PDB file of C-alpha atoms in Angstrom:
ATOM      1  CA  ASP K 916      52.854 -99.153  27.923  1.00 61.00           C
ATOM      2  CA  GLY K 917      53.347 -95.583  26.781  1.00 68.00           C
ATOM      3  CA  GLY K 918      50.884 -94.209  24.299  1.00 93.00           C
ATOM      4  CA  ILE K 919      47.870 -92.132  23.441  1.00 96.00           C
ATOM      5  CA  THR K 920      44.349 -93.283  24.163  1.00 96.00           C
ATOM      6  CA  GLN K 921      41.111 -91.915  22.802  1.00 97.00           C
ATOM      7  CA  SER K 922      37.665 -92.790  23.982  1.00 92.00           C
ATOM      8  CA  PRO K 923      35.174 -93.793  22.973  1.00 92.00           C
ATOM      9  CA  LYS K 924      36.032 -95.485  19.663  1.00 94.00           C
ATOM     10  CA  TYR K 925      32.534 -94.830  18.270  1.00 95.00           C
ATOM     11  CA  LEU K 926      30.157 -92.106  19.367  1.00 94.00           C
ATOM     12  CA  PHE K 927      26.639 -91.315  18.252  1.00 93.00           C
ATOM     13  CA  ARG K 928      24.840 -88.106  19.110  1.00 91.00           C
ATOM     14  CA  LYS K 929      21.693 -86.323  18.132  1.00 91.00           C
ATOM     15  CA  GLU K 930      21.924 -83.084  16.244  1.00 89.00           C
ATOM     16  CA  GLY K 931      22.092 -80.089  18.551  1.00 89.00           C
ATOM     17  CA  GLN K 932      23.880 -81.876  21.389  1.00 91.00           C
ATOM     18  CA  ASN K 933      27.365 -81.062  22.562  1.00 94.00           C
ATOM     19  CA  VAL K 934      29.734 -84.011  22.863  1.00 95.00           C
ATOM     20  CA  THR K 935      33.189 -84.344  24.437  1.00 96.00           C
ATOM     21  CA  LEU K 936      35.912 -86.603  23.059  1.00 97.00           C
ATOM     22  CA  SER K 937      38.619 -87.798  25.404  1.00 97.00           C
ATOM     23  CA  CYS K 938      42.373 -87.873  24.706  1.00 98.00           C
ATOM     24  CA  GLU K 939      44.981 -89.011  27.234  1.00 98.00           C
ATOM     25  CA  GLN K 940      48.732 -89.550  26.808  1.00 97.00           C
ATOM     26  CA  ASN K 941      51.391 -90.938  29.127  1.00 96.00           C
ATOM     27  CA  LEU K 942      54.349 -90.092  26.890  1.00 94.00           C
ATOM     28  CA  ASN K 943      55.193 -86.994  28.932  1.00 94.00           C
ATOM     29  CA  HIS K 944      54.703 -84.875  25.807  1.00 94.00           C
ATOM     30  CA  ASP K 945      54.107 -81.178  26.273  1.00 93.00           C
ATOM     31  CA  ALA K 946      52.214 -80.632  23.007  1.00 94.00           C
ATOM     32  CA  MET K 947      48.862 -82.123  22.069  1.00 96.00           C
ATOM     33  CA  TYR K 948      46.736 -81.731  18.943  1.00 96.00           C
ATOM     34  CA  TRP K 949      43.269 -82.443  17.622  1.00 98.00           C
ATOM     35  CA  TYR K 950      42.656 -83.206  13.950  1.00 97.00           C
ATOM     36  CA  ARG K 951      39.572 -83.906  11.918  1.00 96.00           C
ATOM     37  CA  GLN K 952      39.683 -86.424   9.055  1.00 95.00           C
ATOM     38  CA  ASP K 953      37.101 -86.605   6.296  1.00 92.00           C
ATOM     39  CA  PRO K 954      37.141 -89.177   3.456  1.00 83.00           C
ATOM     40  CA  GLY K 955      39.660 -88.366   0.737  1.00 74.00           C
ATOM     41  CA  GLN K 956      41.141 -85.433   2.614  1.00 78.00           C
ATOM     42  CA  GLY K 957      44.249 -84.838   4.644  1.00 82.00           C
ATOM     43  CA  LEU K 958      44.127 -84.219   8.366  1.00 92.00           C
ATOM     44  CA  ARG K 959      42.937 -80.752   9.308  1.00 94.00           C
ATOM     45  CA  LEU K 960      44.076 -79.148  12.545  1.00 94.00           C
ATOM     46  CA  ILE K 961      41.328 -78.084  14.949  1.00 97.00           C
ATOM     47  CA  TYR K 962      43.211 -76.987  18.081  1.00 97.00           C
ATOM     48  CA  TYR K 963      46.634 -77.499  19.604  1.00 96.00           C
ATOM     49  CA  SER K 964      48.273 -76.915  22.953  1.00 96.00           C
ATOM     50  CA  GLN K 965      51.955 -76.630  23.729  1.00 93.00           C
ATOM     51  CA  ILE K 966      51.674 -76.258  27.468  1.00 94.00           C
ATOM     52  CA  VAL K 967      49.166 -76.738  30.250  1.00 95.00           C
ATOM     53  CA  ASN K 968      46.471 -74.053  30.472  1.00 96.00           C
ATOM     54  CA  ASP K 969      47.278 -72.712  27.006  1.00 95.00           C
ATOM     55  CA  PHE K 970      45.933 -73.638  23.578  1.00 96.00           C
ATOM     56  CA  GLN K 971      45.597 -72.129  20.106  1.00 96.00           C
ATOM     57  CA  LYS K 972      43.104 -72.406  17.298  1.00 96.00           C
ATOM     58  CA  GLY K 973      44.054 -74.430  14.256  1.00 94.00           C
ATOM     59  CA  ASP K 974      42.666 -74.125  10.741  1.00 91.00           C
ATOM     60  CA  ILE K 975      39.103 -75.265  11.506  1.00 95.00           C
ATOM     61  CA  ALA K 976      38.404 -74.316  15.143  1.00 96.00           C
ATOM     62  CA  GLU K 977      34.881 -72.957  14.637  1.00 96.00           C
ATOM     63  CA  GLY K 978      32.296 -75.043  16.487  1.00 96.00           C
ATOM     64  CA  TYR K 979      34.888 -76.753  18.691  1.00 97.00           C
ATOM     65  CA  SER K 980      36.347 -76.054  22.133  1.00 97.00           C
ATOM     66  CA  VAL K 981      39.186 -77.568  24.166  1.00 98.00           C
ATOM     67  CA  SER K 982      40.781 -77.403  27.589  1.00 97.00           C
ATOM     68  CA  ARG K 983      44.233 -78.328  28.876  1.00 98.00           C
ATOM     69  CA  GLU K 984      44.052 -78.519  32.634  1.00 97.00           C
ATOM     70  CA  LYS K 985      46.531 -81.404  32.866  1.00 97.00           C
ATOM     71  CA  LYS K 986      49.581 -82.272  30.795  1.00 97.00           C
ATOM     72  CA  GLU K 987      48.199 -85.746  30.096  1.00 97.00           C
ATOM     73  CA  SER K 988      44.730 -84.737  28.951  1.00 98.00           C
ATOM     74  CA  PHE K 989      43.343 -82.647  26.075  1.00 98.00           C
ATOM     75  CA  PRO K 990      39.559 -83.150  25.703  1.00 98.00           C
ATOM     76  CA  LEU K 991      37.735 -81.820  22.647  1.00 98.00           C
ATOM     77  CA  THR K 992      34.116 -80.658  22.768  1.00 97.00           C
ATOM     78  CA  VAL K 993      32.161 -80.661  19.551  1.00 96.00           C
ATOM     79  CA  THR K 994      29.454 -78.072  20.045  1.00 94.00           C
ATOM     80  CA  SER K 995      26.081 -77.693  18.387  1.00 88.00           C
ATOM     81  CA  ALA K 996      27.569 -74.767  16.456  1.00 87.00           C
ATOM     82  CA  GLN K 997      29.662 -77.160  14.357  1.00 88.00           C
ATOM     83  CA  LYS K 998      27.712 -77.423  11.102  1.00 88.00           C
ATOM     84  CA  ASN K 999      28.985 -80.784   9.935  1.00 90.00           C
ATOM     85  CA  PRO K1000      30.377 -82.678  12.941  1.00 93.00           C
ATOM     86  CA  THR K1001      30.257 -86.241  11.585  1.00 95.00           C
ATOM     87  CA  ALA K1002      33.901 -87.219  11.052  1.00 96.00           C
ATOM     88  CA  PHE K1003      36.859 -89.218  12.349  1.00 96.00           C
ATOM     89  CA  TYR K1004      38.684 -87.294  15.079  1.00 98.00           C
ATOM     90  CA  LEU K1005      42.359 -87.902  15.797  1.00 97.00           C
ATOM     91  CA  CYS K1006      44.383 -86.754  18.777  1.00 98.00           C
ATOM     92  CA  ALA K1007      48.176 -86.513  18.640  1.00 96.00           C
ATOM     93  CA  SER K1008      51.022 -85.496  20.906  1.00 95.00           C
ATOM     94  CA  SER K1009      54.657 -84.501  20.523  1.00 93.00           C
ATOM     95  CA  ILE K1010      57.608 -82.981  22.322  1.00 89.00           C
ATOM     96  CA  VAL K1011      58.149 -79.261  21.832  1.00 82.00           C
ATOM     97  CA  GLU K1012      61.586 -79.244  20.245  1.00 75.00           C
ATOM     98  CA  ALA K1013      63.128 -79.189  16.783  1.00 66.00           C
ATOM     99  CA  HIS K1014      62.143 -82.692  15.680  1.00 71.00           C
ATOM    100  CA  ASN K1015      58.644 -82.830  17.115  1.00 80.00           C
ATOM    101  CA  GLU K1016      57.185 -85.765  15.256  1.00 89.00           C
ATOM    102  CA  GLN K1017      53.559 -86.266  16.165  1.00 93.00           C
ATOM    103  CA  PHE K1018      52.246 -89.567  17.456  1.00 94.00           C
ATOM    104  CA  PHE K1019      48.570 -90.352  17.021  1.00 96.00           C
ATOM    105  CA  GLY K1020      45.878 -92.030  19.054  1.00 97.00           C
ATOM    106  CA  PRO K1021      43.482 -94.622  17.585  1.00 96.00           C
ATOM    107  CA  GLY K1022      40.779 -92.050  16.782  1.00 97.00           C
ATOM    108  CA  THR K1023      37.099 -91.550  17.596  1.00 97.00           C
ATOM    109  CA  ARG K1024      34.437 -91.805  14.929  1.00 96.00           C
ATOM    110  CA  LEU K1025      31.632 -89.374  15.693  1.00 96.00           C
ATOM    111  CA  THR K1026      28.301 -89.737  13.955  1.00 95.00           C
ATOM    112  CA  VAL K1027      25.655 -87.088  14.461  1.00 92.00           C
ATOM    113  CA  LEU K1028      22.170 -88.262  13.623  1.00 88.00           C
TER     114      LEU K1028
ATOM    115  CA  GLY O 579      47.991 -71.560   2.967  1.00 59.00           C
ATOM    116  CA  GLN O 580      50.405 -74.383   2.450  1.00 66.00           C
ATOM    117  CA  GLN O 581      49.172 -77.381   0.541  1.00 79.00           C
ATOM    118  CA  LEU O 582      50.554 -80.809  -0.085  1.00 90.00           C
ATOM    119  CA  ASN O 583      49.719 -82.987  -3.053  1.00 94.00           C
ATOM    120  CA  GLN O 584      50.200 -86.738  -3.070  1.00 96.00           C
ATOM    121  CA  SER O 585      50.514 -88.910  -6.119  1.00 96.00           C
ATOM    122  CA  PRO O 586      49.028 -91.261  -7.020  1.00 96.00           C
ATOM    123  CA  GLN O 587      45.706 -90.828  -5.243  1.00 95.00           C
ATOM    124  CA  SER O 588      45.266 -94.605  -5.185  1.00 96.00           C
ATOM    125  CA  MET O 589      47.038 -97.631  -6.575  1.00 96.00           C
ATOM    126  CA  PHE O 590      46.431-101.340  -7.017  1.00 96.00           C
ATOM    127  CA  ILE O 591      49.466-103.594  -7.157  1.00 95.00           C
ATOM    128  CA  GLN O 592      50.257-107.286  -7.120  1.00 96.00           C
ATOM    129  CA  GLU O 593      51.813-108.810  -4.034  1.00 97.00           C
ATOM    130  CA  GLY O 594      55.583-108.795  -4.400  1.00 97.00           C
ATOM    131  CA  GLU O 595      55.736-105.663  -6.549  1.00 97.00           C
ATOM    132  CA  ASP O 596      57.583-102.506  -5.569  1.00 97.00           C
ATOM    133  CA  VAL O 597      55.639 -99.302  -4.905  1.00 96.00           C
ATOM    134  CA  SER O 598      56.554 -95.665  -5.360  1.00 97.00           C
ATOM    135  CA  MET O 599      54.606 -92.632  -4.249  1.00 98.00           C
ATOM    136  CA  ASN O 600      55.435 -88.981  -3.817  1.00 97.00           C
ATOM    137  CA  CYS O 601      54.429 -85.820  -2.064  1.00 97.00           C
ATOM    138  CA  THR O 602      54.902 -82.291  -3.390  1.00 96.00           C
ATOM    139  CA  SER O 603      54.615 -78.926  -1.746  1.00 93.00           C
ATOM    140  CA  SER O 604      54.099 -75.378  -2.953  1.00 90.00           C
ATOM    141  CA  SER O 605      56.700 -74.195  -0.446  1.00 89.00           C
ATOM    142  CA  ILE O 606      60.022 -75.315   0.986  1.00 91.00           C
ATOM    143  CA  PHE O 607      59.946 -77.651   3.973  1.00 92.00           C
ATOM    144  CA  ASN O 608      62.616 -78.545   6.528  1.00 91.00           C
ATOM    145  CA  THR O 609      60.954 -81.711   7.823  1.00 93.00           C
ATOM    146  CA  TRP O 610      59.047 -84.478   6.082  1.00 95.00           C
ATOM    147  CA  LEU O 611      57.141 -87.272   7.810  1.00 96.00           C
ATOM    148  CA  TRP O 612      55.539 -90.367   6.327  1.00 98.00           C
ATOM    149  CA  TYR O 613      52.646 -92.128   8.077  1.00 97.00           C
ATOM    150  CA  LYS O 614      50.565 -95.244   7.366  1.00 98.00           C
ATOM    151  CA  GLN O 615      46.936 -95.477   8.416  1.00 96.00           C
ATOM    152  CA  ASP O 616      44.971 -98.717   8.622  1.00 95.00           C
ATOM    153  CA  PRO O 617      41.188 -98.474   8.243  1.00 89.00           C
ATOM    154  CA  GLY O 618      39.559 -97.032  11.348  1.00 90.00           C
ATOM    155  CA  GLU O 619      42.874 -96.507  13.141  1.00 94.00           C
ATOM    156  CA  GLY O 620      45.221 -93.616  13.815  1.00 95.00           C
ATOM    157  CA  PRO O 621      48.234 -92.948  11.557  1.00 96.00           C
ATOM    158  CA  VAL O 622      51.484 -94.638  12.530  1.00 97.00           C
ATOM    159  CA  LEU O 623      54.773 -92.848  11.913  1.00 96.00           C
ATOM    160  CA  LEU O 624      56.965 -94.733   9.420  1.00 97.00           C
ATOM    161  CA  ILE O 625      59.887 -92.454   8.593  1.00 97.00           C
ATOM    162  CA  ALA O 626      61.046 -88.925   9.475  1.00 95.00           C
ATOM    163  CA  LEU O 627      63.351 -86.861   7.225  1.00 96.00           C
ATOM    164  CA  TYR O 628      65.219 -83.708   8.276  1.00 93.00           C
ATOM    165  CA  LYS O 629      67.747 -82.821   5.568  1.00 93.00           C
ATOM    166  CA  ALA O 630      67.545 -82.217   1.824  1.00 94.00           C
ATOM    167  CA  GLY O 631      68.755 -85.287  -0.047  1.00 95.00           C
ATOM    168  CA  GLU O 632      68.430 -87.521   3.012  1.00 95.00           C
ATOM    169  CA  LEU O 633      67.573 -91.141   2.259  1.00 97.00           C
ATOM    170  CA  THR O 634      66.216 -93.190   5.165  1.00 96.00           C
ATOM    171  CA  SER O 635      65.072 -96.802   5.341  1.00 96.00           C
ATOM    172  CA  ASN O 636      62.785 -98.663   7.709  1.00 95.00           C
ATOM    173  CA  GLY O 637      62.710-102.324   6.717  1.00 96.00           C
ATOM    174  CA  ARG O 638      61.187-102.567   3.226  1.00 97.00           C
ATOM    175  CA  LEU O 639      60.357 -98.855   3.258  1.00 98.00           C
ATOM    176  CA  THR O 640      62.682 -96.162   1.955  1.00 98.00           C
ATOM    177  CA  ALA O 641      61.924 -92.444   1.933  1.00 98.00           C
ATOM    178  CA  GLN O 642      63.847 -89.528   0.479  1.00 98.00           C
ATOM    179  CA  PHE O 643      63.847 -85.816   1.203  1.00 96.00           C
ATOM    180  CA  GLY O 644      63.881 -84.141  -2.227  1.00 96.00           C
ATOM    181  CA  ILE O 645      66.809 -81.914  -3.191  1.00 95.00           C
ATOM    182  CA  THR O 646      64.494 -78.994  -3.949  1.00 94.00           C
ATOM    183  CA  ARG O 647      63.006 -79.369  -0.445  1.00 93.00           C
ATOM    184  CA  LYS O 648      59.582 -79.218  -2.059  1.00 94.00           C
ATOM    185  CA  ASP O 649      59.036 -82.931  -2.390  1.00 96.00           C
ATOM    186  CA  SER O 650      59.524 -86.305  -0.774  1.00 98.00           C
ATOM    187  CA  PHE O 651      59.257 -89.879  -1.987  1.00 98.00           C
ATOM    188  CA  LEU O 652      58.305 -93.166  -0.372  1.00 98.00           C
ATOM    189  CA  ASN O 653      59.159 -96.556  -1.817  1.00 98.00           C
ATOM    190  CA  ILE O 654      57.971 -99.934  -0.600  1.00 98.00           C
ATOM    191  CA  SER O 655      59.796-102.985  -1.865  1.00 97.00           C
ATOM    192  CA  ALA O 656      58.311-106.466  -2.276  1.00 97.00           C
ATOM    193  CA  SER O 657      54.814-105.485  -1.142  1.00 97.00           C
ATOM    194  CA  ILE O 658      52.811-107.809   1.105  1.00 96.00           C
ATOM    195  CA  PRO O 659      49.089-107.822   1.993  1.00 95.00           C
ATOM    196  CA  SER O 660      49.615-105.967   5.280  1.00 95.00           C
ATOM    197  CA  ASP O 661      50.982-102.970   3.346  1.00 97.00           C
ATOM    198  CA  VAL O 662      47.369-102.132   2.473  1.00 97.00           C
ATOM    199  CA  GLY O 663      46.312 -98.777   3.866  1.00 96.00           C
ATOM    200  CA  ILE O 664      46.561 -95.049   3.334  1.00 96.00           C
ATOM    201  CA  TYR O 665      49.978 -93.436   3.279  1.00 97.00           C
ATOM    202  CA  PHE O 666      50.161 -89.802   4.354  1.00 96.00           C
ATOM    203  CA  CYS O 667      52.990 -87.359   4.028  1.00 96.00           C
ATOM    204  CA  ALA O 668      53.346 -84.374   6.358  1.00 95.00           C
ATOM    205  CA  GLY O 669      55.669 -81.422   6.063  1.00 93.00           C
ATOM    206  CA  ARG O 670      56.743 -78.422   8.053  1.00 90.00           C
ATOM    207  CA  ASP O 671      58.718 -75.331   7.106  1.00 81.00           C
ATOM    208  CA  ASN O 672      61.152 -73.286   9.170  1.00 73.00           C
ATOM    209  CA  TYR O 673      58.470 -70.868  10.289  1.00 72.00           C
ATOM    210  CA  GLY O 674      55.584 -73.224  10.918  1.00 70.00           C
ATOM    211  CA  GLN O 675      55.010 -74.767  14.250  1.00 74.00           C
ATOM    212  CA  ASN O 676      52.685 -77.440  12.995  1.00 85.00           C
ATOM    213  CA  PHE O 677      52.678 -79.968  10.210  1.00 90.00           C
ATOM    214  CA  VAL O 678      50.631 -79.843   7.021  1.00 91.00           C
ATOM    215  CA  PHE O 679      49.243 -83.194   5.876  1.00 92.00           C
ATOM    216  CA  GLY O 680      48.709 -84.455   2.355  1.00 93.00           C
ATOM    217  CA  PRO O 681      45.425 -86.113   1.268  1.00 92.00           C
ATOM    218  CA  GLY O 682      46.997 -89.569   1.240  1.00 94.00           C
ATOM    219  CA  THR O 683      47.733 -92.379  -1.223  1.00 96.00           C
ATOM    220  CA  ARG O 684      45.476 -95.401  -0.857  1.00 96.00           C
ATOM    221  CA  LEU O 685      47.366 -98.636  -1.502  1.00 97.00           C
ATOM    222  CA  SER O 686      45.682-101.930  -2.320  1.00 97.00           C
ATOM    223  CA  VAL O 687      47.695-105.134  -2.655  1.00 95.00           C
ATOM    224  CA  LEU O 688      46.220-107.946  -4.722  1.00 91.00           C
ATOM    225  CA  PRO O 689      47.213-111.517  -3.862  1.00 86.00           C
TER     226      PRO O 689
END
């Protein structure tokens, strides 16, 4: 089945630790995205990548880092520099053409204790 | 930056009723998307709109791209319990590469 997978579903970390969230897609999409979702707010873009080995900062990139070594994978690292990391993180992918609707993974809920 | 507003913020309806919600923008968009999100899951794309005035249906769902290109509407007919969730709109203008998301409308369906 084609789709986007995120792991793990739930993640707990102690304050001050870096943590990496996984995102994999087998849709052959060139573009991938990371969003953060907080209660009562819309999705906010953290980072995006339109091609392997290239990525750009979104609206709230501070305290996060990404890599895009493979087309299928776009891991997100939440660093200790992120002041308020507890949130629901969503990964998405799309084609890079005019009608590039984004398709989302199931999300990872990160709780920093 | 661009912002989207969704109205209403939340709504409670009886099963079988029709539902209307809208999304407004401070700027002109060339693409509107509507998503539904179940609790603890990722958003699922419902309908995509590409032209001003366009009216598109997906089963009991109908969405319209506003004539002004600054708004979009989503209607759900004959609501059922599984319609419960948060409905997000997303828009993109001619210059933007990425979509802007609204804060969502939370729908509750009472039996």
